[in-house]
PDB file of C-alpha atoms in Angstrom:
ATOM      1  CA  UNK A   1       3.315  84.172  15.207  1.00  0.00           C
ATOM      2  CA  UNK A   2       1.636  85.860  12.289  1.00  0.00           C
ATOM      3  CA  UNK A   3       1.322  82.260  10.883  1.00  0.00           C
ATOM      4  CA  UNK A   4      -1.320  81.703  13.821  1.00  0.00           C
ATOM      5  CA  UNK A   5      -3.095  84.369  13.399  1.00  0.00           C
ATOM      6  CA  UNK A   6      -3.447  83.777   9.210  1.00  0.00           C
ATOM      7  CA  UNK A   7      -4.993  79.893  10.627  1.00  0.00           C
ATOM      8  CA  UNK A   8      -7.740  81.516  12.948  1.00  0.00           C
ATOM      9  CA  UNK A   9      -8.725  83.762   9.969  1.00  0.00           C
ATOM     10  CA  UNK A  10      -8.859  80.951   7.740  1.00  0.00           C
ATOM     11  CA  UNK A  11     -10.249  78.302  10.347  1.00  0.00           C
ATOM     12  CA  UNK A  12     -13.165  81.244  11.697  1.00  0.00           C
ATOM     13  CA  UNK A  13     -13.649  81.891   7.832  1.00  0.00           C
ATOM     14  CA  UNK A  14     -14.109  77.637   7.061  1.00  0.00           C
ATOM     15  CA  UNK A  15     -16.587  77.549   9.959  1.00  0.00           C
ATOM     16  CA  UNK A  16     -18.773  80.794   9.015  1.00  0.00           C
ATOM     17  CA  UNK A  17     -19.130  79.836   5.412  1.00  0.00           C
ATOM     18  CA  UNK A  18     -19.957  76.267   6.431  1.00  0.00           C
ATOM     19  CA  UNK A  19     -22.843  77.660   9.296  1.00  0.00           C
ATOM     20  CA  UNK A  20     -24.247  80.083   6.134  1.00  0.00           C
ATOM     21  CA  UNK A  21     -24.191  77.338   3.712  1.00  0.00           C
ATOM     22  CA  UNK A  22     -26.003  74.662   6.161  1.00  0.00           C
ATOM     23  CA  UNK A  23     -29.065  77.566   6.646  1.00  0.00           C
ATOM     24  CA  UNK A  24     -28.920  77.890   3.272  1.00  0.00           C
ATOM     25  CA  UNK A  25     -29.645  74.209   2.476  1.00  0.00           C
ATOM     26  CA  UNK A  26     -32.103  73.733   5.129  1.00  0.00           C
ATOM     27  CA  UNK A  27     -34.116  76.495   3.843  1.00  0.00           C
ATOM     28  CA  UNK A  28     -34.142  75.335   0.393  1.00  0.00           C
ATOM     29  CA  UNK A  29     -34.762  71.878   1.055  1.00  0.00           C
ATOM     30  CA  UNK A  30     -38.246  72.868   3.377  1.00  0.00           C
ATOM     31  CA  UNK A  31     -40.248  72.861   0.433  1.00  0.00           C
ATOM     32  CA  UNK A  32     -41.137  69.363  -1.556  1.00  0.00           C
ATOM     33  CA  UNK A  33     -39.892  69.716  -5.646  1.00  0.00           C
ATOM     34  CA  UNK A  34     -43.172  70.006  -7.603  1.00  0.00           C
ATOM     35  CA  UNK A  35     -42.573  69.496 -11.298  1.00  0.00           C
ATOM     36  CA  UNK A  36     -45.356  69.743 -13.522  1.00  0.00           C
ATOM     37  CA  UNK A  37     -45.196  67.239 -16.781  1.00  0.00           C
ATOM     38  CA  UNK A  38     -48.287  68.634 -18.556  1.00  0.00           C
ATOM     39  CA  UNK A  39     -50.986  70.876 -17.867  1.00  0.00           C
ATOM     40  CA  UNK A  40     -53.923  70.710 -20.911  1.00  0.00           C
ATOM     41  CA  UNK A  41     -57.162  72.509 -21.065  1.00  0.00           C
ATOM     42  CA  UNK A  42     -60.160  69.720 -21.354  1.00  0.00           C
ATOM     43  CA  UNK A  43     -61.502  70.338 -25.121  1.00  0.00           C
ATOM     44  CA  UNK A  44     -65.134  68.453 -23.095  1.00  0.00           C
ATOM     45  CA  UNK A  45     -65.399  70.533 -20.893  1.00  0.00           C
ATOM     46  CA  UNK A  46     -65.062  73.875 -21.157  1.00  0.00           C
ATOM     47  CA  UNK A  47     -63.420  76.014 -18.307  1.00  0.00           C
ATOM     48  CA  UNK A  48     -61.636  73.061 -16.618  1.00  0.00           C
ATOM     49  CA  UNK A  49     -58.401  71.506 -17.024  1.00  0.00           C
ATOM     50  CA  UNK A  50     -55.703  68.491 -16.579  1.00  0.00           C
ATOM     51  CA  UNK A  51     -52.740  68.466 -15.122  1.00  0.00           C
ATOM     52  CA  UNK A  52     -50.068  65.698 -14.468  1.00  0.00           C
ATOM     53  CA  UNK A  53     -46.994  66.338 -11.963  1.00  0.00           C
ATOM     54  CA  UNK A  54     -44.155  64.887  -9.784  1.00  0.00           C
ATOM     55  CA  UNK A  55     -43.683  65.739  -6.372  1.00  0.00           C
ATOM     56  CA  UNK A  56     -40.504  64.913  -5.084  1.00  0.00           C
ATOM     57  CA  UNK A  57     -39.249  64.426  -1.367  1.00  0.00           C
ATOM     58  CA  UNK A  58     -36.140  64.326   0.189  1.00  0.00           C
ATOM     59  CA  UNK A  59     -35.484  61.735   3.272  1.00  0.00           C
ATOM     60  CA  UNK A  60     -38.178  63.234   5.992  1.00  0.00           C
ATOM     61  CA  UNK A  61     -39.183  65.958   4.179  1.00  0.00           C
ATOM     62  CA  UNK A  62     -43.286  67.077   4.182  1.00  0.00           C
ATOM     63  CA  UNK A  63     -45.601  68.961   2.332  1.00  0.00           C
ATOM     64  CA  UNK A  64     -47.361  72.279   4.670  1.00  0.00           C
ATOM     65  CA  UNK A  65     -50.922  71.318   5.117  1.00  0.00           C
ATOM     66  CA  UNK A  66     -53.287  72.205   1.905  1.00  0.00           C
ATOM     67  CA  UNK A  67     -56.156  72.337  -0.240  1.00  0.00           C
ATOM     68  CA  UNK A  68     -56.494  70.957  -3.570  1.00  0.00           C
ATOM     69  CA  UNK A  69     -59.757  72.980  -5.127  1.00  0.00           C
ATOM     70  CA  UNK A  70     -59.589  69.988  -7.827  1.00  0.00           C
ATOM     71  CA  UNK A  71     -59.457  66.124  -7.665  1.00  0.00           C
ATOM     72  CA  UNK A  72     -56.641  64.808  -7.306  1.00  0.00           C
ATOM     73  CA  UNK A  73     -54.967  60.762  -7.813  1.00  0.00           C
ATOM     74  CA  UNK A  74     -51.594  60.312  -6.741  1.00  0.00           C
ATOM     75  CA  UNK A  75     -49.522  57.138  -7.012  1.00  0.00           C
ATOM     76  CA  UNK A  76     -46.346  56.394  -5.334  1.00  0.00           C
ATOM     77  CA  UNK A  77     -43.455  55.825  -7.436  1.00  0.00           C
ATOM     78  CA  UNK A  78     -40.516  55.727  -5.779  1.00  0.00           C
ATOM     79  CA  UNK A  79     -40.698  54.744  -1.582  1.00  0.00           C
ATOM     80  CA  UNK A  80     -43.722  55.684   0.867  1.00  0.00           C
ATOM     81  CA  UNK A  81     -45.165  58.539   1.582  1.00  0.00           C
ATOM     82  CA  UNK A  82     -47.709  59.105   4.015  1.00  0.00           C
ATOM     83  CA  UNK A  83     -50.948  61.560   3.875  1.00  0.00           C
ATOM     84  CA  UNK A  84     -53.625  62.249   5.335  1.00  0.00           C
ATOM     85  CA  UNK A  85     -56.817  63.779   3.743  1.00  0.00           C
ATOM     86  CA  UNK A  86     -59.045  65.743   7.231  1.00  0.00           C
ATOM     87  CA  UNK A  87     -61.338  63.425   7.942  1.00  0.00           C
ATOM     88  CA  UNK A  88     -59.696  60.477   7.797  1.00  0.00           C
ATOM     89  CA  UNK A  89     -56.473  58.505   8.981  1.00  0.00           C
ATOM     90  CA  UNK A  90     -53.366  59.086   8.463  1.00  0.00           C
ATOM     91  CA  UNK A  91     -52.254  56.173   5.654  1.00  0.00           C
ATOM     92  CA  UNK A  92     -48.502  55.439   4.494  1.00  0.00           C
ATOM     93  CA  UNK A  93     -48.483  54.365   0.931  1.00  0.00           C
ATOM     94  CA  UNK A  94     -45.567  52.290  -0.862  1.00  0.00           C
ATOM     95  CA  UNK A  95     -44.428  52.063  -4.749  1.00  0.00           C
ATOM     96  CA  UNK A  96     -46.952  51.121  -6.974  1.00  0.00           C
ATOM     97  CA  UNK A  97     -50.058  52.356  -4.636  1.00  0.00           C
ATOM     98  CA  UNK A  98     -52.320  55.059  -4.948  1.00  0.00           C
ATOM     99  CA  UNK A  99     -55.149  57.112  -3.637  1.00  0.00           C
ATOM    100  CA  UNK A 100     -57.540  59.749  -4.276  1.00  0.00           C
ATOM    101  CA  UNK A 101     -58.458  63.436  -2.841  1.00  0.00           C
ATOM    102  CA  UNK A 102     -62.033  64.568  -3.634  1.00  0.00           C
ATOM    103  CA  UNK A 103     -62.388  68.445  -5.142  1.00  0.00           C
ATOM    104  CA  UNK A 104     -61.768  70.459  -2.060  1.00  0.00           C
ATOM    105  CA  UNK A 105     -60.389  68.173   0.093  1.00  0.00           C
ATOM    106  CA  UNK A 106     -57.309  69.344   2.684  1.00  0.00           C
ATOM    107  CA  UNK A 107     -54.649  67.325   2.817  1.00  0.00           C
ATOM    108  CA  UNK A 108     -53.410  67.634   6.334  1.00  0.00           C
ATOM    109  CA  UNK A 109     -49.978  65.139   5.834  1.00  0.00           C
ATOM    110  CA  UNK A 110     -48.053  64.657   3.006  1.00  0.00           C
ATOM    111  CA  UNK A 111     -44.636  63.771   3.387  1.00  0.00           C
ATOM    112  CA  UNK A 112     -42.238  60.798   2.765  1.00  0.00           C
ATOM    113  CA  UNK A 113     -42.544  58.476   5.176  1.00  0.00           C
ATOM    114  CA  UNK A 114     -38.387  58.190   5.292  1.00  0.00           C
ATOM    115  CA  UNK A 115     -35.793  59.533   7.411  1.00  0.00           C
ATOM    116  CA  UNK A 116     -33.001  58.293   4.850  1.00  0.00           C
ATOM    117  CA  UNK A 117     -34.538  57.616   1.406  1.00  0.00           C
ATOM    118  CA  UNK A 118     -35.945  59.934  -1.137  1.00  0.00           C
ATOM    119  CA  UNK A 119     -39.935  59.166  -2.219  1.00  0.00           C
ATOM    120  CA  UNK A 120     -41.863  60.097  -5.227  1.00  0.00           C
ATOM    121  CA  UNK A 121     -44.941  60.715  -6.357  1.00  0.00           C
ATOM    122  CA  UNK A 122     -46.920  61.362  -9.357  1.00  0.00           C
ATOM    123  CA  UNK A 123     -49.876  63.241  -9.569  1.00  0.00           C
ATOM    124  CA  UNK A 124     -53.336  63.964 -11.544  1.00  0.00           C
ATOM    125  CA  UNK A 125     -55.123  66.646 -11.103  1.00  0.00           C
ATOM    126  CA  UNK A 126     -58.609  67.559 -12.705  1.00  0.00           C
ATOM    127  CA  UNK A 127     -59.336  71.289 -11.728  1.00  0.00           C
ATOM    128  CA  UNK A 128     -60.193  74.667 -12.778  1.00  0.00           C
ATOM    129  CA  UNK A 129     -58.583  76.806 -15.573  1.00  0.00           C
ATOM    130  CA  UNK A 130     -57.680  79.361 -13.161  1.00  0.00           C
ATOM    131  CA  UNK A 131     -57.261  77.219 -10.247  1.00  0.00           C
ATOM    132  CA  UNK A 132     -53.925  77.195  -8.428  1.00  0.00           C
ATOM    133  CA  UNK A 133     -52.403  73.396  -7.912  1.00  0.00           C
ATOM    134  CA  UNK A 134     -52.710  73.661  -4.072  1.00  0.00           C
ATOM    135  CA  UNK A 135     -53.796  76.612  -1.825  1.00  0.00           C
ATOM    136  CA  UNK A 136     -51.499  76.211   1.556  1.00  0.00           C
ATOM    137  CA  UNK A 137     -54.433  76.349   4.645  1.00  0.00           C
ATOM    138  CA  UNK A 138     -52.383  78.078   7.014  1.00  0.00           C
ATOM    139  CA  UNK A 139     -50.845  81.051   4.678  1.00  0.00           C
TER     140      UNK A 139
END
């Protein structure tokens, strides 16, 4: 009888821990991973800077709609990325393809086109030194 009670308690604890682990994973996985590789002031353009960064997406992951104050150029390193800038169609880019976003563009869709494979972007940005990399459209 005591053994049955211990087994029930152990099983209930395992179920609870697994549930909390899944919630923590979902919360942590809801945002893409942005890694700044370079952040340099432009000597020939006072008050401006250039940035180089990577954006890693898990399978099926998407960015929140956002705006870049500066100009952005993106290159797909791995996988496939679907991107849509306001006023244009959603386009899926494959590894080796790139696109341009004018300063101030509203980036409505940026997501991993695959639900089974990761995707990675290399992004170059040119912007005011005080500007953030991105500003959410719906904070």
